[in-house]
Amino acid sequence: MILYHYPTLYPGVLLKRYKRFFADVQLASGEVVTAHCPNTGPMTGICQPGSAVQVSYSDNPKRSLKYTWEMILVNDNEPTWVGVNTSLPNRIVKLALEENLFPLGSYDNIRFEVPYGADKKSRVDFVLTGDRTTYIEVKSTTWVHGRTGLFPDTETTRGQKHLRELTALIPASDAVMLYFINRGDCTAFAPGDSADPIYGQLLRAAIALGLKILPCRFNITPAGIEYLGLAELKI
């Protein structure tokens, strides 16, 4: 089932990514364009110049960059499209929650970007209310080792903070860390200990206290994004 259909995409080849938010792409027509790179991370292993990419186009007159880099083709296993646009996972998860695709029990209301934490200065991605209140934080991952998706791919003090804040909600509420595996070639998920060992330690401690982990597999293609089910959790 395709949850999200991309707008019209244009094929090209990645020339380079720079200043985090810029990517030069040569379109199939031969034209070289600078596309917005909607990804703040290092994009470990998925930023190889010469790789096939797909970009979308916007005619919004307020945008300085008309193209957006949506996905890149990698060959870690078989040729696989990997989602680059990190603004999409929360939109996809919202659609999946509305369809009750995840094993989260029954709920009758979905809220977004809800303030929480000791000082209420943090925002959790989703809160489900029903018989129980469930807090859900979403993290997109594209880094792999073999067929195991890994998060994070760099040290993340923000991610560590989210784990601590989610853990503090237990047992009064349910807390869920949902890893959006942004490529279809992964069958397992594990913490990226070599990139951030503290995050891995916090994650394992949180699981021991009752944090629920949903490592969700998604297949990315130019046609759209499809939910594939849960990956094996390797802790």
Coordinates of C-alpha atoms in Angstrom, one line a residue:
M1 CA 0.0 0.0 0.0
I2 CA 1.5 3.3 -1.1
L3 CA 0.9 5.9 1.7
Y4 CA 2.4 8.8 -0.1
H5 CA 2.6 9.7 -3.8
Y6 CA 5.4 12.1 -4.9
P7 CA 4.7 15.0 -7.1
T8 CA 6.2 14.8 -10.6
L9 CA 9.9 13.9 -10.2
Y10 CA 12.8 14.7 -12.5
P11 CA 15.8 12.3 -12.8
G12 CA 19.3 13.5 -12.6
V13 CA 22.8 12.8 -11.3
L14 CA 24.2 14.2 -8.0
L15 CA 27.3 16.5 -8.7
K16 CA 27.9 17.6 -5.1
R17 CA 26.2 18.5 -1.8
Y18 CA 27.5 21.6 0.0
K19 CA 26.7 24.0 2.9
R20 CA 24.3 21.2 4.1
F21 CA 21.2 22.6 2.3
F22 CA 22.5 22.8 -1.3
A23 CA 23.0 20.1 -3.9
D24 CA 24.1 20.5 -7.5
V25 CA 22.3 18.1 -9.8
Q26 CA 22.6 17.5 -13.5
L27 CA 19.1 16.8 -14.9
A28 CA 18.5 14.3 -17.7
S29 CA 18.2 17.2 -20.0
G30 CA 21.8 18.2 -19.3
E31 CA 20.8 21.3 -17.3
V32 CA 22.7 21.8 -14.0
V33 CA 20.5 23.0 -11.2
T34 CA 21.0 23.8 -7.5
A35 CA 18.4 21.9 -5.5
H36 CA 17.4 22.3 -1.9
C37 CA 18.7 19.5 0.3
P38 CA 16.1 19.0 3.0
N39 CA 18.4 17.1 5.3
T40 CA 20.4 18.5 8.2
G41 CA 22.4 15.3 8.9
P42 CA 25.7 14.1 7.5
M43 CA 23.9 11.6 5.2
T44 CA 26.5 9.0 5.9
G45 CA 26.9 6.6 3.0
I46 CA 24.2 8.2 0.8
C47 CA 25.8 11.2 -0.7
Q48 CA 28.1 9.8 -3.4
P49 CA 28.6 12.2 -6.4
G50 CA 27.7 10.5 -9.6
S51 CA 24.7 8.7 -8.1
A52 CA 21.2 8.8 -9.7
V53 CA 18.8 11.1 -7.9
Q54 CA 15.2 12.3 -8.2
V55 CA 14.2 15.9 -7.6
S56 CA 10.8 17.6 -7.4
Y57 CA 10.0 21.1 -8.8
S58 CA 8.0 24.0 -7.2
D59 CA 6.7 27.0 -9.0
N60 CA 6.2 28.9 -5.8
P61 CA 7.5 32.5 -6.5
K62 CA 8.7 32.9 -2.9
R63 CA 11.2 30.0 -3.3
S64 CA 14.7 30.8 -4.3
L65 CA 15.5 27.2 -5.1
K66 CA 12.8 25.7 -7.3
Y67 CA 14.0 22.1 -7.1
T68 CA 14.1 19.8 -4.0
W69 CA 16.2 16.7 -3.7
E70 CA 13.9 13.8 -2.8
M71 CA 15.9 10.6 -3.1
I72 CA 19.2 9.0 -4.2
L73 CA 20.0 5.5 -5.6
V74 CA 22.5 3.5 -3.6
N75 CA 24.0 0.0 -4.1
D76 CA 24.8 -1.2 -0.6
N77 CA 22.9 -4.3 -1.2
E78 CA 20.8 -4.3 -4.4
P79 CA 20.0 -0.9 -6.1
T80 CA 17.8 0.9 -3.6
W81 CA 16.2 4.3 -3.5
V82 CA 16.8 6.2 -0.3
G83 CA 14.7 9.0 0.9
V84 CA 16.6 12.3 1.4
N85 CA 13.7 14.7 2.3
T86 CA 13.5 14.6 6.1
S87 CA 10.3 16.7 6.0
L88 CA 8.4 13.6 4.8
P89 CA 8.7 11.0 7.5
N90 CA 6.3 12.8 9.9
R91 CA 3.8 13.3 7.2
I92 CA 4.0 9.6 6.3
V93 CA 3.7 8.5 9.9
K94 CA 0.6 10.7 10.4
L95 CA -1.0 8.9 7.4
A96 CA 0.0 5.5 8.8
L97 CA -1.4 6.4 12.3
E98 CA -4.7 7.4 10.7
E99 CA -4.8 4.0 9.1
N100 CA -3.9 2.2 12.3
L101 CA -1.0 0.5 10.6
F102 CA 1.3 0.3 13.7
P103 CA 0.9 -2.0 16.7
L104 CA -0.1 0.7 19.1
G105 CA -3.4 -0.4 20.5
S106 CA -6.6 1.6 20.2
Y107 CA -6.7 5.4 20.2
D108 CA -9.3 8.0 19.2
N109 CA -7.3 11.2 18.8
I110 CA -4.0 12.1 17.2
R111 CA -2.2 15.4 18.2
F112 CA 1.0 16.8 16.6
E113 CA 4.0 18.7 17.9
V114 CA 2.8 18.7 21.5
P115 CA 4.8 20.5 24.2
Y116 CA 6.2 18.2 26.8
G117 CA 9.2 17.6 29.1
A118 CA 10.0 19.1 32.5
D119 CA 10.1 22.7 31.2
K120 CA 7.6 22.1 28.3
K121 CA 10.2 23.5 25.9
S122 CA 10.4 20.3 23.9
R123 CA 7.8 19.1 21.4
V124 CA 7.0 15.5 20.8
D125 CA 6.0 14.5 17.3
F126 CA 2.7 12.8 18.1
V127 CA 0.5 12.1 21.1
L128 CA -2.3 9.5 20.9
T129 CA -5.1 9.5 23.4
G130 CA -7.5 6.7 24.2
D131 CA -7.4 4.3 27.1
R132 CA -3.8 5.3 27.5
T133 CA -1.8 8.4 26.4
T134 CA 1.0 7.5 24.1
Y135 CA 3.9 9.8 23.2
I136 CA 5.7 9.1 19.9
E137 CA 9.0 10.5 18.7
V138 CA 10.0 9.9 15.0
K139 CA 13.6 9.6 13.8
S140 CA 14.5 9.0 10.2
T141 CA 17.5 6.7 9.4
T142 CA 19.3 6.1 6.2
W143 CA 22.7 4.7 7.5
V144 CA 23.2 0.9 7.1
H145 CA 25.5 -1.9 7.9
G146 CA 24.6 -4.8 5.6
R147 CA 20.8 -5.0 5.9
T148 CA 20.7 -3.3 9.4
G149 CA 19.5 0.3 9.6
L150 CA 21.4 2.3 12.2
F151 CA 20.5 5.5 14.1
P152 CA 22.1 7.9 14.7
D153 CA 24.9 8.3 12.1
T154 CA 26.5 11.1 14.1
E155 CA 26.6 12.3 17.8
T156 CA 23.2 13.7 18.6
T157 CA 22.8 15.5 21.9
R158 CA 19.3 16.4 20.8
G159 CA 18.5 12.8 20.3
Q160 CA 19.9 11.9 23.7
K161 CA 17.6 14.6 25.2
H162 CA 14.6 13.1 23.5
L163 CA 15.4 9.7 24.9
R164 CA 15.7 11.1 28.4
E165 CA 12.4 13.0 28.1
L166 CA 10.5 10.1 26.7
T167 CA 11.8 7.8 29.5
A168 CA 10.6 10.3 32.1
L169 CA 7.1 9.8 30.9
I170 CA 7.1 6.1 31.9
P171 CA 5.0 4.5 33.5
A172 CA 2.4 7.3 33.7
S173 CA 2.1 7.2 29.9
D174 CA 3.3 5.0 27.1
A175 CA 6.4 6.2 25.2
V176 CA 7.4 5.1 21.7
M177 CA 10.5 5.8 19.6
L178 CA 9.6 5.2 16.0
Y179 CA 12.5 4.8 13.6
F180 CA 11.5 5.5 10.1
I181 CA 13.9 3.3 8.0
N182 CA 14.0 5.5 4.9
R183 CA 15.0 2.7 2.4
G184 CA 13.6 -0.7 1.5
D185 CA 16.7 -2.9 1.7
C186 CA 16.9 -3.1 5.5
T187 CA 15.4 -6.0 7.5
A188 CA 16.8 -5.1 10.9
F189 CA 17.5 -2.1 13.1
A190 CA 20.1 -1.3 15.7
P191 CA 21.5 1.8 17.5
G192 CA 24.5 3.4 15.8
D193 CA 26.9 2.8 18.7
S194 CA 30.0 3.6 16.7
A195 CA 28.6 7.1 15.9
D196 CA 27.1 7.9 19.3
P197 CA 27.7 5.3 22.1
I198 CA 25.9 7.4 24.6
Y199 CA 22.7 7.3 22.5
G200 CA 23.0 3.5 22.4
Q201 CA 23.4 3.3 26.2
L202 CA 20.4 5.6 26.8
L203 CA 18.3 3.7 24.3
R204 CA 19.0 0.3 26.0
A205 CA 18.3 1.8 29.4
A206 CA 15.0 3.3 28.2
I207 CA 13.9 0.0 26.7
A208 CA 14.6 -1.7 30.1
L209 CA 12.3 0.9 31.7
G210 CA 9.5 0.3 29.2
L211 CA 10.2 2.5 26.1
K212 CA 8.6 0.8 23.1
I213 CA 10.6 0.7 19.9
L214 CA 9.0 0.6 16.4
P215 CA 11.6 0.1 13.7
C216 CA 9.4 0.8 10.7
R217 CA 10.5 -0.3 7.2
F218 CA 9.5 1.8 4.2
N219 CA 10.1 1.3 0.5
I220 CA 11.0 4.4 -1.4
T221 CA 10.4 4.6 -5.1
P222 CA 9.7 7.4 -7.6
A223 CA 6.1 6.2 -7.5
G224 CA 5.7 6.8 -3.8
I225 CA 6.4 5.5 -0.3
E226 CA 5.1 2.1 0.9
Y227 CA 5.0 0.7 4.5
L228 CA 6.7 -2.7 4.7
G229 CA 6.2 -3.6 8.3
L230 CA 8.5 -3.8 11.3
A231 CA 12.3 -4.6 11.1
E232 CA 14.0 -7.0 13.5
L233 CA 15.3 -5.1 16.5
K234 CA 18.9 -5.9 17.3
I235 CA 19.8 -4.5 20.8

